[in-house]
Structures are given as C-alpha cells and as structure tokens.
GROMACS .gro file of N, CA and C in nm:
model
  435
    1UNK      N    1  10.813   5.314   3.810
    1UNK     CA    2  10.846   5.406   3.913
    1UNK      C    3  10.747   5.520   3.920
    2UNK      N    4  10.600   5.510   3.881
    2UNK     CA    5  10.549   5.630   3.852
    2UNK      C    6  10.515   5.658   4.055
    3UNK      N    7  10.459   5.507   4.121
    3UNK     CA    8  10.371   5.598   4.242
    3UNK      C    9  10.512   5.572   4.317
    4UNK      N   10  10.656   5.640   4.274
    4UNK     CA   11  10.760   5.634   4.418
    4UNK      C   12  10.746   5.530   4.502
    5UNK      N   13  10.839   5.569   4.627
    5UNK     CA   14  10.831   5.453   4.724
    5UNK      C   15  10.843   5.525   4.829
    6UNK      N   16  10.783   5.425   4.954
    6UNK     CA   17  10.744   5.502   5.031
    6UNK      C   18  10.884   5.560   5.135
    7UNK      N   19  10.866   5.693   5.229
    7UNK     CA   20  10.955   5.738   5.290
    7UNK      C   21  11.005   5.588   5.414
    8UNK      N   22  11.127   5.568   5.429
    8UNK     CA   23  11.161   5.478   5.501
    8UNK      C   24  11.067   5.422   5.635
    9UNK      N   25  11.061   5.502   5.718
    9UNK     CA   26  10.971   5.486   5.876
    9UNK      C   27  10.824   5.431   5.803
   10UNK      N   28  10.720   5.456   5.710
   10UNK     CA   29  10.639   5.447   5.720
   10UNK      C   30  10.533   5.518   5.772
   11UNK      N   31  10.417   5.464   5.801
   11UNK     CA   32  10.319   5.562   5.834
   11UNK      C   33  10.296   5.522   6.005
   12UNK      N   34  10.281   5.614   6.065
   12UNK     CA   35  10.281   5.615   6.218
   12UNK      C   36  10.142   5.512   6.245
   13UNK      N   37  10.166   5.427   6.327
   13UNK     CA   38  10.005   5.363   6.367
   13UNK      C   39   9.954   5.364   6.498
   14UNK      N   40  10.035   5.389   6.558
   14UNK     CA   41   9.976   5.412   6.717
   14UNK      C   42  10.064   5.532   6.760
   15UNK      N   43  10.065   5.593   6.871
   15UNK     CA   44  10.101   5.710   6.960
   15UNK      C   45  10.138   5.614   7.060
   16UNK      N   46  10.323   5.648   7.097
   16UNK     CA   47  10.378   5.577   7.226
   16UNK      C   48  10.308   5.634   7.323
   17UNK      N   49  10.278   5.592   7.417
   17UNK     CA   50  10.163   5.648   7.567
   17UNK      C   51  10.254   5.630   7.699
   18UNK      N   52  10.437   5.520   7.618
   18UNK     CA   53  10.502   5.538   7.738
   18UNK      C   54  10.548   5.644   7.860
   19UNK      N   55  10.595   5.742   7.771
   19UNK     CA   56  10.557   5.900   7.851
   19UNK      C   57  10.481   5.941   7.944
   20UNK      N   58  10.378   5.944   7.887
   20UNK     CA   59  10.234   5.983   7.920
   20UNK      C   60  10.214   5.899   8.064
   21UNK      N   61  10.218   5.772   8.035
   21UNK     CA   62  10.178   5.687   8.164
   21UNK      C   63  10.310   5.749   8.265
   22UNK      N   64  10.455   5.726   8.237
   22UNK     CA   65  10.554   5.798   8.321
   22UNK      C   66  10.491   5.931   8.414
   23UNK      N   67  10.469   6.001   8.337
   23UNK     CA   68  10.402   6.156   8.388
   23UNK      C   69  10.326   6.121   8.497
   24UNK      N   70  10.194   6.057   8.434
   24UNK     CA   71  10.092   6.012   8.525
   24UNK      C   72  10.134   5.975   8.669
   25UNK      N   73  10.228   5.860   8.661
   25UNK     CA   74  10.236   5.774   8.789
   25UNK      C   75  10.326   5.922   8.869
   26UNK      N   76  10.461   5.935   8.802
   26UNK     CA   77  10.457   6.066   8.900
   26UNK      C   78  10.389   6.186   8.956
   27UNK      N   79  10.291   6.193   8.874
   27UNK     CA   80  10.182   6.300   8.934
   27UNK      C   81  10.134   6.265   9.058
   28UNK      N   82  10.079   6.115   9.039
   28UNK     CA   83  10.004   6.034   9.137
   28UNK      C   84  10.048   6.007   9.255
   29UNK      N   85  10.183   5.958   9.239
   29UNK     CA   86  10.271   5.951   9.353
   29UNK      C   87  10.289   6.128   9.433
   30UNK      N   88  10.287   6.233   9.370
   30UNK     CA   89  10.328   6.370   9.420
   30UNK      C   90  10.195   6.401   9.442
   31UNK      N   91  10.082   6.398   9.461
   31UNK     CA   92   9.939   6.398   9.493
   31UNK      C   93   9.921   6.352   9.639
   32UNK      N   94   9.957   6.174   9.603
   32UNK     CA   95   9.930   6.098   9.725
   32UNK      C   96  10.007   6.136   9.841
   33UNK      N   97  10.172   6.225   9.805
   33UNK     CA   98  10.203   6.239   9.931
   33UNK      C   99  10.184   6.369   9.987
   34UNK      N  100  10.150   6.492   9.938
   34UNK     CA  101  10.057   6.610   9.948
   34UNK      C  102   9.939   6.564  10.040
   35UNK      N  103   9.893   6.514   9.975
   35UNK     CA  104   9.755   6.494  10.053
   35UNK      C  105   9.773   6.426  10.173
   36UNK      N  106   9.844   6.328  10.197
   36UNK     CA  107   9.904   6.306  10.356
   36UNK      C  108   9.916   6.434  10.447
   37UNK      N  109  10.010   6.494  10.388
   37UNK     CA  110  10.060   6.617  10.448
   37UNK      C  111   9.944   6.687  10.500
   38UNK      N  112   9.852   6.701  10.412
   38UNK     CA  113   9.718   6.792  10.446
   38UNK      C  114   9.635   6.801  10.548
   39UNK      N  115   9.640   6.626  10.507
   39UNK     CA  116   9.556   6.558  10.593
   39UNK      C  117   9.547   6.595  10.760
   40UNK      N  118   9.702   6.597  10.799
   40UNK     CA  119   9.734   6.579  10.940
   40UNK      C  120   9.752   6.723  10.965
   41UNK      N  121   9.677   6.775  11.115
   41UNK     CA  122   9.728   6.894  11.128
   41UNK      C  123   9.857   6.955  11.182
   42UNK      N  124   9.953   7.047  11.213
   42UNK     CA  125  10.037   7.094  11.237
   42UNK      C  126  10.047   7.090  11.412
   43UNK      N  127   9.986   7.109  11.470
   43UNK     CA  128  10.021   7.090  11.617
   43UNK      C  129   9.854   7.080  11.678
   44UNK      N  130   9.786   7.021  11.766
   44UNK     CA  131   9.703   6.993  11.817
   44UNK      C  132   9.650   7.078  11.953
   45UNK      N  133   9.611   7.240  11.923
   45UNK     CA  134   9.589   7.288  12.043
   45UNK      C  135   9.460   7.324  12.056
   46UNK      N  136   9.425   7.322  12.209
   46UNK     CA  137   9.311   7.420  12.285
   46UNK      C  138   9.343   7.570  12.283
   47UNK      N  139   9.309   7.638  12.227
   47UNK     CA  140   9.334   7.761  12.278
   47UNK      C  141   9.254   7.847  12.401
   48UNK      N  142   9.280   7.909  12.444
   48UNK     CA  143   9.178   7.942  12.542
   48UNK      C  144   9.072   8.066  12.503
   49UNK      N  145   8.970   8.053  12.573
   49UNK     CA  146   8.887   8.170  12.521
   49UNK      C  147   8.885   8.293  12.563
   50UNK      N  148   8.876   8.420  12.527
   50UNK     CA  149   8.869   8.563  12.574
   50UNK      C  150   8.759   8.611  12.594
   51UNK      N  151   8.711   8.673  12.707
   51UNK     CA  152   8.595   8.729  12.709
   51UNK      C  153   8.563   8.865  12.687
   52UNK      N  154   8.686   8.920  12.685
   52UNK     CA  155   8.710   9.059  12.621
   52UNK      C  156   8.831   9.045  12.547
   53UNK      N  157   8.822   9.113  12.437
   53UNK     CA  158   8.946   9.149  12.385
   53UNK      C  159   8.985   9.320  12.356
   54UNK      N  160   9.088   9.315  12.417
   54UNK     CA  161   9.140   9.492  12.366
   54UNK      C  162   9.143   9.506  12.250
   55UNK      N  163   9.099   9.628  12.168
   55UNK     CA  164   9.122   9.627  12.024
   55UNK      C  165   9.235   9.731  12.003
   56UNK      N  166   9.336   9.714  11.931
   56UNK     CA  167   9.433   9.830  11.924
   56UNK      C  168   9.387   9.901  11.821
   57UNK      N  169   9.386  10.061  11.811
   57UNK     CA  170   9.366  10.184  11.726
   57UNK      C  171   9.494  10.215  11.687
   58UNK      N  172   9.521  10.167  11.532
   58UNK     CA  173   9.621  10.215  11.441
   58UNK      C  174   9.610  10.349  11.404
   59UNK      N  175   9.479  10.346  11.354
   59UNK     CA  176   9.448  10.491  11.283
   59UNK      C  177   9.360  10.555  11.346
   60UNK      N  178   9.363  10.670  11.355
   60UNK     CA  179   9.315  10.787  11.374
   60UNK      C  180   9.254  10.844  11.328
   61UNK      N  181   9.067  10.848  11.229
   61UNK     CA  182   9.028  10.890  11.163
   61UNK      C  183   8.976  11.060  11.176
   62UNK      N  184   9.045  11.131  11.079
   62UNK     CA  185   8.974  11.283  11.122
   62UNK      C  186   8.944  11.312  10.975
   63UNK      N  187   8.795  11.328  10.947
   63UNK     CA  188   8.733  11.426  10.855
   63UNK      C  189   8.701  11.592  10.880
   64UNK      N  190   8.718  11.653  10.757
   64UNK     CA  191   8.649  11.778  10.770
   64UNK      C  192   8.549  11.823  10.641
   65UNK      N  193   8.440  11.831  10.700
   65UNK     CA  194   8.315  11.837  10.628
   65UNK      C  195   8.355  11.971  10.519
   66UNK      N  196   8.262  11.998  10.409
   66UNK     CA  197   8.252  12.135  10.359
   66UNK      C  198   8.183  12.220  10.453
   67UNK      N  199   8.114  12.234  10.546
   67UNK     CA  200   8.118  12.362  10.615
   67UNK      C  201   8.206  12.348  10.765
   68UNK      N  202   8.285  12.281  10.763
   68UNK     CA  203   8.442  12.314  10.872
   68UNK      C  204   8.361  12.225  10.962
   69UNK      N  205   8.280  12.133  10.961
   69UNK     CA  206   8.274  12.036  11.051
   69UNK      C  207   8.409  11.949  11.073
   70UNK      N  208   8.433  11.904  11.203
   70UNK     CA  209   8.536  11.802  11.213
   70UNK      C  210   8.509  11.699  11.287
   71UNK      N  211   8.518  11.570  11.255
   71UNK     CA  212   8.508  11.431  11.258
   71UNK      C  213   8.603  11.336  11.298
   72UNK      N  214   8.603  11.261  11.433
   72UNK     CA  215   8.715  11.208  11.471
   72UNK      C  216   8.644  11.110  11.534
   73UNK      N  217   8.706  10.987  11.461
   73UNK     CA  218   8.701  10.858  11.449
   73UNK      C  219   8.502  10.832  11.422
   74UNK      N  220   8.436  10.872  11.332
   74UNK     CA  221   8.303  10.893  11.385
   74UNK      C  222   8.221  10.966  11.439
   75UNK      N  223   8.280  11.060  11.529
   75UNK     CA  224   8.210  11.143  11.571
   75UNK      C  225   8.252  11.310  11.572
   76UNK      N  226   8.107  11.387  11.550
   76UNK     CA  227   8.186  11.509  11.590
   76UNK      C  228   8.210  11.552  11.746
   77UNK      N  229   8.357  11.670  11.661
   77UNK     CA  230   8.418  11.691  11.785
   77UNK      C  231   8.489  11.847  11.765
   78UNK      N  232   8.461  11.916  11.838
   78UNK     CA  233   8.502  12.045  11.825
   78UNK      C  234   8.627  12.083  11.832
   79UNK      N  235   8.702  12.200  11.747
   79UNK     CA  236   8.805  12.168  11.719
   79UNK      C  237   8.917  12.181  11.852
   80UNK      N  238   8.849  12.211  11.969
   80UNK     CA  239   8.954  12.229  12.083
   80UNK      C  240   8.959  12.117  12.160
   81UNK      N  241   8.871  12.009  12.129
   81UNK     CA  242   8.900  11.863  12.213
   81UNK      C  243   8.961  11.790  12.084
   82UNK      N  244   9.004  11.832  12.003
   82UNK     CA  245   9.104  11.753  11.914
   82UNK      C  246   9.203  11.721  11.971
   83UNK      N  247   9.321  11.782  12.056
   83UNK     CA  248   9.438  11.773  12.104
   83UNK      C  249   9.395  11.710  12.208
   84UNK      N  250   9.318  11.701  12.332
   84UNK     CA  251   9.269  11.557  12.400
   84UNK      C  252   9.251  11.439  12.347
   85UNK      N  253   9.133  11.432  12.257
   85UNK     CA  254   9.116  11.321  12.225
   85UNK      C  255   9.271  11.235  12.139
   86UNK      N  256   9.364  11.336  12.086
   86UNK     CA  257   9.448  11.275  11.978
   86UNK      C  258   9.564  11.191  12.128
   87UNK      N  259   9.569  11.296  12.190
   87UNK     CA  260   9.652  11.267  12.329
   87UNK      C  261   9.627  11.145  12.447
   88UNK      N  262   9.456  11.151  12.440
   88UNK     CA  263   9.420  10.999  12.471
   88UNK      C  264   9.463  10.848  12.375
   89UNK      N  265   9.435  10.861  12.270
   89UNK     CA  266   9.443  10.777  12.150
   89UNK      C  267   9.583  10.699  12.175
   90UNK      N  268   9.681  10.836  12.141
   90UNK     CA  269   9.796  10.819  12.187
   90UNK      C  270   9.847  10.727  12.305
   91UNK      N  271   9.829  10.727  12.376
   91UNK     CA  272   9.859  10.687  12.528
   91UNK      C  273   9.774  10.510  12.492
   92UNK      N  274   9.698  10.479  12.453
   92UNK     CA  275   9.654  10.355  12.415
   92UNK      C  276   9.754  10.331  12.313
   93UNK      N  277   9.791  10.381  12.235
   93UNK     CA  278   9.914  10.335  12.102
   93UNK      C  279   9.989  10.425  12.057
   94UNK      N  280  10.100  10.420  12.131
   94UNK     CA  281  10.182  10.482  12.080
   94UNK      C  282  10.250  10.522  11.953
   95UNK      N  283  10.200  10.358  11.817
   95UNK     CA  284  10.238  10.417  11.714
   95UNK      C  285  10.108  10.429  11.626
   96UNK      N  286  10.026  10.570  11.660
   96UNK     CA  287   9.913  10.582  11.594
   96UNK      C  288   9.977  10.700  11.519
   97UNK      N  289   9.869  10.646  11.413
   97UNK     CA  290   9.856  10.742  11.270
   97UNK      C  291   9.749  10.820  11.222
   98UNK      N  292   9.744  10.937  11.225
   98UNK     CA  293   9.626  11.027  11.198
   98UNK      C  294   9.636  11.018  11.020
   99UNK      N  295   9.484  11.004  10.948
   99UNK     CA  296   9.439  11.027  10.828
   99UNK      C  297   9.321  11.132  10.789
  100UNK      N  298   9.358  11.215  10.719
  100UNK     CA  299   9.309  11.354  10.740
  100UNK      C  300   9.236  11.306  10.604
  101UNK      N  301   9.124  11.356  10.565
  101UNK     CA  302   9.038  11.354  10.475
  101UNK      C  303   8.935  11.499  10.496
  102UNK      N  304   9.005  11.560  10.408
  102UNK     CA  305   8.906  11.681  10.460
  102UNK      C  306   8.842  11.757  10.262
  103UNK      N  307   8.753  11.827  10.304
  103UNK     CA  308   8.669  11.853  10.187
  103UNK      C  309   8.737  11.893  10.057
  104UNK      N  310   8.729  11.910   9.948
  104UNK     CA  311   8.774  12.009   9.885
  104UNK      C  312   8.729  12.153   9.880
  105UNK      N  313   8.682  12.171   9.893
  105UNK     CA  314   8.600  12.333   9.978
  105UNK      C  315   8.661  12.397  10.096
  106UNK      N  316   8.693  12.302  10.181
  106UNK     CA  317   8.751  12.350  10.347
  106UNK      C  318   8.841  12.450  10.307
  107UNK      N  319   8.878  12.530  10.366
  107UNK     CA  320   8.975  12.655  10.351
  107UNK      C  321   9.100  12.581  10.398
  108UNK      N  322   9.274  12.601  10.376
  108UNK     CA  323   9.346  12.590  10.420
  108UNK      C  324   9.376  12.577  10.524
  109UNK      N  325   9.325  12.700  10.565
  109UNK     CA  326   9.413  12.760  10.760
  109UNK      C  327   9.320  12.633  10.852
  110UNK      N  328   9.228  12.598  10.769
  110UNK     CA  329   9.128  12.511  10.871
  110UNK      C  330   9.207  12.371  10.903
  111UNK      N  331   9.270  12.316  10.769
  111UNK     CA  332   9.363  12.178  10.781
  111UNK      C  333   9.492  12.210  10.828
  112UNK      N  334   9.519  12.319  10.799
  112UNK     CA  335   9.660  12.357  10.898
  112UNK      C  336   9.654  12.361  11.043
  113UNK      N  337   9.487  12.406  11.095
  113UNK     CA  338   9.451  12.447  11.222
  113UNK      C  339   9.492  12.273  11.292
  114UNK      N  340   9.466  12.219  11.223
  114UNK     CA  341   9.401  12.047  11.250
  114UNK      C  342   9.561  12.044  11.227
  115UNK      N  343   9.606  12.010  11.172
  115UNK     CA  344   9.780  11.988  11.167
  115UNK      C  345   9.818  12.002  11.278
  116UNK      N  346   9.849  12.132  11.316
  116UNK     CA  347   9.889  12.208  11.429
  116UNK      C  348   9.832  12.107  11.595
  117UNK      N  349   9.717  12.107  11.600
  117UNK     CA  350   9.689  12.074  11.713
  117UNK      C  351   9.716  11.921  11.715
  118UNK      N  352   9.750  11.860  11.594
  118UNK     CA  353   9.769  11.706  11.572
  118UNK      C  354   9.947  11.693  11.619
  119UNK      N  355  10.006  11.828  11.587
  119UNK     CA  356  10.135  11.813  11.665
  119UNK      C  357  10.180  11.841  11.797
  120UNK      N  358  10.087  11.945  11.887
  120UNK     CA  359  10.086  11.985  11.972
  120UNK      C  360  10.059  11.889  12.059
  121UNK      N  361  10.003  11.788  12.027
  121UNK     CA  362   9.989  11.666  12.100
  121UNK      C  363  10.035  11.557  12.086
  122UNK      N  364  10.142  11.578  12.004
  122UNK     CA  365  10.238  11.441  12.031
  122UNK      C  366  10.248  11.378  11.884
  123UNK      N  367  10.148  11.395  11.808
  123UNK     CA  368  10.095  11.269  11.683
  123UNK      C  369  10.215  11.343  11.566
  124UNK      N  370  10.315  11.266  11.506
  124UNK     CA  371  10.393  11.337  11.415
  124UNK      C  372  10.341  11.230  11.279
  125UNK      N  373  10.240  11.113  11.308
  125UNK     CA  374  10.302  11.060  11.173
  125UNK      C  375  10.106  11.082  11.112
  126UNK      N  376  10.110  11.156  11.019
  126UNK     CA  377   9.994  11.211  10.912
  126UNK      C  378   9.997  11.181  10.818
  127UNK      N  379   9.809  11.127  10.761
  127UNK     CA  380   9.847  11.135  10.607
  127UNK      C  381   9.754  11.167  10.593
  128UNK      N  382   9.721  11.186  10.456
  128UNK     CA  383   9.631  11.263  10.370
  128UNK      C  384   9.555  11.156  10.278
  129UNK      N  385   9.440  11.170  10.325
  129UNK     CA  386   9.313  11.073  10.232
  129UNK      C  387   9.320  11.123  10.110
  130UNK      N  388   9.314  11.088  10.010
  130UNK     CA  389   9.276  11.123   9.843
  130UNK      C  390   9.177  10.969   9.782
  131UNK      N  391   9.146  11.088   9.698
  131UNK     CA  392   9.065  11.002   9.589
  131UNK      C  393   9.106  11.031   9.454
  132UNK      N  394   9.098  10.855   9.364
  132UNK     CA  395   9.176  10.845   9.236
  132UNK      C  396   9.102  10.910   9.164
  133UNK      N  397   9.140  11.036   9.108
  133UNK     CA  398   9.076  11.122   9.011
  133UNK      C  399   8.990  10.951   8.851
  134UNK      N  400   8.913  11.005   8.815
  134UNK     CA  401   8.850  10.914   8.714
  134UNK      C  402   8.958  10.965   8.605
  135UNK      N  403   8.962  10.788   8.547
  135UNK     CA  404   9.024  10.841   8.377
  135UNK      C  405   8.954  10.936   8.285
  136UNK      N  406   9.075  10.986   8.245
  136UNK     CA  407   9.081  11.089   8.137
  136UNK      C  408   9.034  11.042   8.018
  137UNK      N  409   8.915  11.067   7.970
  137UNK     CA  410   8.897  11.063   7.835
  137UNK      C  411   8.997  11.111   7.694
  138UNK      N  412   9.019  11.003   7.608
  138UNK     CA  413   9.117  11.088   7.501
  138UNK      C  414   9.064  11.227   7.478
  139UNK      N  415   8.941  11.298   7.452
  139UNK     CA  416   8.955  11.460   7.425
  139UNK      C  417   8.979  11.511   7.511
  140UNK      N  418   8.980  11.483   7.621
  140UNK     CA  419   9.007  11.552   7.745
  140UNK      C  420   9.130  11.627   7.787
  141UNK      N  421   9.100  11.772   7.740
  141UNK     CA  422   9.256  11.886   7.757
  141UNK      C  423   9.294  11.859   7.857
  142UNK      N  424   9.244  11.841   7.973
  142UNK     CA  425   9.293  11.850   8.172
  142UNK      C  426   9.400  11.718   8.156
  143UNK      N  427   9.367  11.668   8.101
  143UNK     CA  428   9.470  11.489   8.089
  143UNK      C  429   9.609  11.501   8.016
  144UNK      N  430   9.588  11.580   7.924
  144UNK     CA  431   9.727  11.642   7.899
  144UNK      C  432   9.826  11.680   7.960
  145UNK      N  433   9.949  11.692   7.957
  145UNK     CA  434  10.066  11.738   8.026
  145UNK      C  435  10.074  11.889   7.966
   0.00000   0.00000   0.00000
C-alpha cells in the first residue's frame, strides 16, 4: 500500500467541447439573423432637395471684452442696438436664449446694463458662460474649504 490508489474519476483526458459547440451554433444562428435585419433598409425614400434652408438661432451669443466692448453673436455692437438686435432675434425664435460671457475685469453695472436691456426686450431666459477653474494642487490653500 505504499503508492495509494488512485482517486476514483481518474485523470481527466480530454475537455467536453459539448458546451462550447452549443454556445457557438447559438451565437451563429443570433448573428445570421442580425445581419438580415441590417442588411435591409427601413423604408425606401427620395427625399427632396432644399435649396435654402432656414437656420433656427437657439442662442444668443453676447460677450463683453475687458475694456466694455460688447459682442453679439460675432460682431460688435453698441450697447444701445442691443435691445434691437435681441428683439429681432426674438421674433425669428421665440424660444431664444441669451449666453453672457463677459470678462472678469468688466465692472458690474456694465453686465447688469446688458441684463437690463436683455429684459426690456422681451429675452427672460439667460445664462452665464463660465470656465472650469483648473485643479487644485494638494498644497494649494485656495482649494481648501
């Protein structure tokens, strides 16, 4: 009795692959009928062509420079044709949105000025451009609470 006997089952000699092939053929089969599907398109149209298209204006771009320049949609524009131009805009889309991006330098009363005439003409819905301050370095006191 010194070399024992062996554990009942024996030693494994092949790997069943019945599984494996199972898997397979269902893959194959869920492939082949996907790819049918793909194949064929969804409805068969002409569409017709445009030779102009209207573009609708969601937004409303207004910058204000560091020395009180103001910027609307691209161009400058002085601050008393602001309430025209916002009032034209308007009248093309009714649900336009003004985005204010103005300096960190600009004085207050100057983005309030721009507020003001952005309501006087109809526009109630505003937002405010920002930029994601950069991460805080661990020594960094300002990052602290």
């Amino acid at each position: 009795m010194a070399g024992g006997t062996q554990p009942r089952g024996g030693i494994i000699e092949g790997i069943n692959v019945t599984p494996l092939v199972d898997i397979m053929l269902v893959l194959l089969v869920i492939f082949m009928v996907t790819t049918k599907l793909v194949d064929s398109p969804a409805l068969p149209l002409d569409l017709p062509q445009a030779s102009q298209s209207e573009q609708v204006q969601t937004v409303l771009a207004i910058s204000i420079t560091a020395n009180g320049q103001l910027w609307v949609d691209g161009q400058v524009t002085p601050e008393e044709a602001l309430k025209q131009k916002t009032q034209e805009a308007l009248a093309r889309d009714p649900e336009l949105r003004a985005v204010i991006q103005a300096d960190g330098s600009v004085p207050h009363r100057l983005v309030i000025s721009v507020l003001d005439r952005l309501k006087e003409s109809g526009l109630t819905r505003v937002a405010f451009g920002t930029v994601q301050p950069p991460a805080a370095s661990e020594g960094d006191e300002r990052a602290k609470p």
